[in-house]
Structures are given as structure tokens and as C-alpha cells.
Tab-separated table of C-alpha atoms in Angstrom:
chain	number	residue	atom	x	y	z
A	1083	MET	CA	9.176	12.647	-9.386
A	1084	PHE	CA	11.984	11.752	-6.989
A	1085	LEU	CA	11.701	8.100	-5.891
A	1086	ASP	CA	13.592	8.234	-2.600
A	1087	LYS	CA	11.499	5.879	-0.433
A	1088	VAL	CA	10.798	2.136	-0.570
A	1089	LEU	CA	7.517	0.263	-0.294
A	1090	TYR	CA	6.845	-3.453	-0.541
A	1091	PHE	CA	3.805	-4.810	-2.323
A	1092	LEU	CA	2.530	-7.830	-0.393
A	1093	THR	CA	0.964	-10.955	-1.826
A	1094	GLU	CA	-0.718	-13.207	0.720
A	1095	TYR	CA	-0.299	-16.981	0.634
A	1096	THR	CA	-0.874	-19.861	3.038
A	1097	GLU	CA	1.739	-22.349	4.173
A	1098	GLN	CA	1.379	-25.317	6.505
A	1099	ASN	CA	3.601	-25.598	9.555
A	1100	ARG	CA	5.078	-28.852	10.909
A	1101	ILE	CA	1.852	-29.918	12.603
A	1102	GLY	CA	-0.401	-29.107	9.644
A	1103	ASN	CA	-1.819	-25.731	10.698
A	1104	ASN	CA	-2.265	-23.165	7.940
A	1105	ILE	CA	-0.129	-20.077	8.492
A	1106	LYS	CA	-0.764	-16.807	6.618
A	1107	LYS	CA	2.425	-15.445	5.029
A	1108	TYR	CA	3.307	-12.666	2.614
A	1109	SER	CA	5.717	-12.450	-0.278
A	1110	LYS	CA	7.213	-9.004	-0.813
A	1111	ARG	CA	8.034	-7.075	-3.978
A	1112	LYS	CA	10.237	-3.989	-3.549
A	1113	VAL	CA	9.276	-0.767	-5.380
A	1114	PHE	CA	10.739	2.724	-5.108
A	1115	CYS	CA	8.277	5.537	-4.419
A	1116	SER	CA	7.874	9.102	-3.250
A	1117	GLU	CA	5.571	10.269	-0.482
A	1118	LYS	CA	2.907	12.978	-0.702
A	1119	SER	CA	0.722	14.274	2.070
A	1120	VAL	CA	-2.946	13.338	2.176
A	1121	GLY	CA	-4.850	16.442	1.128
A	1122	GLN	CA	-7.104	18.020	3.726
A	1123	ASN	CA	-10.178	17.721	1.505
A	1124	GLN	CA	-9.408	14.089	0.675
A	1125	PHE	CA	-8.841	13.300	4.351
A	1126	TYR	CA	-12.156	14.785	5.542
A	1127	GLN	CA	-14.189	13.271	2.706
A	1128	ALA	CA	-12.749	9.836	3.521
A	1129	GLN	CA	-13.405	10.301	7.248
A	1130	MET	CA	-17.072	11.052	6.519
A	1131	ILE	CA	-17.533	7.547	5.101
A	1132	GLY	CA	-15.446	5.771	7.747
A	1133	LEU	CA	-12.086	5.569	5.947
A	1134	GLU	CA	-8.760	6.731	7.355
A	1135	PRO	CA	-6.205	7.575	4.657
A	1136	VAL	CA	-2.685	7.711	6.075
A	1137	TYR	CA	-0.259	8.072	3.137
A	1138	VAL	CA	-0.292	8.876	-0.547
A	1139	LEU	CA	2.640	7.228	-2.316
A	1140	VAL	CA	3.641	7.847	-5.917
A	1141	ILE	CA	5.130	5.073	-8.065
A	1142	ARG	CA	5.593	4.383	-11.764
A	1143	PRO	CA	2.363	2.916	-13.226
A	1144	PHE	CA	3.958	-0.204	-14.726
A	1145	GLU	CA	5.058	-1.345	-11.250
A	1146	TYR	CA	1.524	-1.763	-9.906
A	1147	LYS	CA	0.062	-5.263	-10.410
A	1148	ASN	CA	-3.321	-4.869	-8.642
A	1149	GLU	CA	-1.971	-5.698	-5.205
A	1150	ARG	CA	-4.191	-4.833	-2.236
A	1151	LEU	CA	-1.591	-4.714	0.569
A	1152	VAL	CA	1.577	-2.649	1.066
A	1153	GLU	CA	4.311	-2.569	3.689
A	1154	TYR	CA	5.688	0.936	4.213
A	1155	ASN	CA	7.997	2.030	7.034
A	1156	GLY	CA	7.649	-1.452	8.509
A	1157	ILE	CA	3.840	-1.198	8.810
A	1158	MET	CA	1.192	-3.040	6.786
A	1159	PHE	CA	-1.410	-0.955	4.951
A	1160	LYS	CA	-4.246	-1.734	2.598
A	1161	ILE	CA	-4.622	0.165	-0.633
A	1162	LEU	CA	-7.609	2.452	-0.416
A	1163	LYS	CA	-7.414	4.108	-3.830
A	1164	VAL	CA	-5.258	4.032	-6.960
A	1165	PHE	CA	-5.155	7.049	-9.280
A	1166	LYS	CA	-3.144	7.296	-12.497
A	1167	LYS	CA	-2.027	10.921	-12.420
A	1168	SER	CA	-0.030	10.733	-15.664
A	1169	SER	CA	1.793	8.226	-17.858
A	1170	THR	CA	4.707	8.345	-15.381
A	1171	GLU	CA	2.925	8.708	-12.019
A	1172	LEU	CA	0.463	6.502	-10.153
A	1173	GLU	CA	-0.804	7.657	-6.755
A	1174	ILE	CA	-1.635	5.001	-4.180
A	1175	THR	CA	-3.625	6.060	-1.117
A	1176	LEU	CA	-3.027	3.838	1.923
A	1177	GLU	CA	-5.137	3.071	4.977
A	1178	ALA	CA	-3.873	1.322	8.107
A	1179	VAL	CA	-4.853	-2.347	8.393
A	1180	LYS	CA	-7.086	-2.832	11.407
A	1181	ILE	CA	-6.556	-5.820	13.678
A	1182	GLY	CA	-8.602	-8.783	12.511
A	1183	GLU	CA	-8.746	-7.765	8.850
């Protein structure tokens, strides 16, 4: 596994601005990963139930802490599926975050 890309796990928190409004913010945790293509079978099965997988990223299992959001290539994604492929590889399937989610 060649970890040549970077993703950021996002943790959401709320902060108040100067006038007391709650603002949604995210803390980021950097993790190195590799990118795989979404398999054709996986893509069509997901589409049949209304999901849209975009990326499959591979990381080391100990780096995943049950986060639900990821920033990759400057875009926010939600984690659709996590699969432990081996003791050294964890596959994370990402879906684009839709506006309003």
C-alpha cells in the first residue's frame, strides 16, 4: 500500500460568534491514504438504493477513530462504508455531502 495522498478526518463542533450565533466548525486530523476506484458492481448496487459512492480510500486501520466526515481534494464527503481489508488496510468509501446535510 503506497500512501501518497492526504485526507482530513473532520470532527464537527459549534462555536459562538461575537453576537452569540452558533457557527458550525470542523477540526481536521491529517491522515495519509491511497486512492482506489469504486468498483463497477459496488457503484451500481449503491445507486440502486440511492447512494452515490465517489471514492474508495485506503488507510491504516489504527488511524480511523469512527469519524463520519472526510475532506479530500478540498471537498467534504461523508463516510458511506468502512471495510477492514486486512490488519494493515482499511477501505473507506466516500459519498459527496449534499447541500443541507
